[in-house]
C-alpha atoms as one frame of an Amber mdcrd trajectory, in Angstrom:
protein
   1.491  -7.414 -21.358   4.104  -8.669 -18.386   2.907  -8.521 -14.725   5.192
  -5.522 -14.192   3.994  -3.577 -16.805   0.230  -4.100 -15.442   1.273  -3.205
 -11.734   3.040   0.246 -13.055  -0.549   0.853 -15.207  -2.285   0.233 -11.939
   0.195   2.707  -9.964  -0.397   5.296 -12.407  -3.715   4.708 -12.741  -3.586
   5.289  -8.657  -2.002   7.968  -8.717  -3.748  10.151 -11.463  -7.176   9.429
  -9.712  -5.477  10.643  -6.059  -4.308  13.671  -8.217  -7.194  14.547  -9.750
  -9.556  14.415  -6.771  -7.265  16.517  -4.958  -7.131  18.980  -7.878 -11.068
  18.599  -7.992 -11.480  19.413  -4.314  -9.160  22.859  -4.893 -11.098  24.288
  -8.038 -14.439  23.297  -5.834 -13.124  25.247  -2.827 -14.178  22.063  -1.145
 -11.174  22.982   1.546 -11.423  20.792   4.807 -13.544  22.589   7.841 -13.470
  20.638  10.448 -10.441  18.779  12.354 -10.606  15.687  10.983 -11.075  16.786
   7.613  -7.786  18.566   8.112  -5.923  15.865   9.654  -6.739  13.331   6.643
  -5.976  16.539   4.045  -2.592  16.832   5.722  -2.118  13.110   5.818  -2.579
  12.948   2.248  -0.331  16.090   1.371   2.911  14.862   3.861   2.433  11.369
   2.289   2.695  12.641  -1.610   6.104  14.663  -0.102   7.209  11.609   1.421
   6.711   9.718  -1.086   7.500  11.152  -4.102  10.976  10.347  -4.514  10.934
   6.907  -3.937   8.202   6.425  -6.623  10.208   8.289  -9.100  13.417   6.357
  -8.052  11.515   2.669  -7.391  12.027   0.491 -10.494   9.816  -1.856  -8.799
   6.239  -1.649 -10.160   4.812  -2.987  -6.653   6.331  -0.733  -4.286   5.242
   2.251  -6.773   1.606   0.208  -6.773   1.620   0.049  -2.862   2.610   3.674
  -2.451   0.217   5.203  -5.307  -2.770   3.156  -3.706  -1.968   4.328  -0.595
  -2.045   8.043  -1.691  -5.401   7.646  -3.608  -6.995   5.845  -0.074  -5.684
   9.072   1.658  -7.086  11.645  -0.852 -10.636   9.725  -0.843 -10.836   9.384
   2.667 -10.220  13.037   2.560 -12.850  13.798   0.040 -15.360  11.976   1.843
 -14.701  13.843   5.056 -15.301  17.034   3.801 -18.099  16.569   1.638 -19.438
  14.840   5.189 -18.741  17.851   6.999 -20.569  19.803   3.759 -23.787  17.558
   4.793 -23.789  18.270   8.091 -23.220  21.623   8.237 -25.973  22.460   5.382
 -29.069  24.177   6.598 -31.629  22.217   4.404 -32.468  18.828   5.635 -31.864
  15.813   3.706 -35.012  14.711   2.914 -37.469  17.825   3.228 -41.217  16.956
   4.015 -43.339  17.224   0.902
């Protein structure tokens, strides 16, 4: 297997794992609550629009590497905002006294 053909495994590797989280967060109504959760959700959506068309039209395994890693660093900063936000705004404490 050629370097390029490893880099475009990597990129969709990337970007099935931003995908799926995303997709993950929808079916667990895990929307974003607070501000920042929303910011980084946005983020992540406005990137994928951006970016879309120049990793269908890149024949350069890197850039689509770059751009798909990118995405998936959005969508898990994302994730771990709002299941954050979850934490804090749950009513039990985290480590009840026994």
């Amino acid at each position: 297997m050629n370097s390029d053909e490893t880099e475009m495994r990597e990129a969709v590797r990337e970007l099935a794992d931003a995908l799926e989280t995303m997709l993950n967060l929808i079916k667990a109504d895990a929307l974003p609550t607070t501000p920042e959760a929303h910011s980084l959700f946005q983020k992540a959506g406005a990137f994928l629009d951006e970016s879309t068309d120049r990793i269908s039209a890149s024949d350069r395994p890197a850039e689509i590497l770059s751009l798909a890693a990118a995405l998936n660093r959005l969508v898990v900063s994302a994730r771990e905002q709002i299941l954050d936000d979850a934490v804090a705004a749950s009513p039990a404490p985290d480590h009840p006294t026994m």
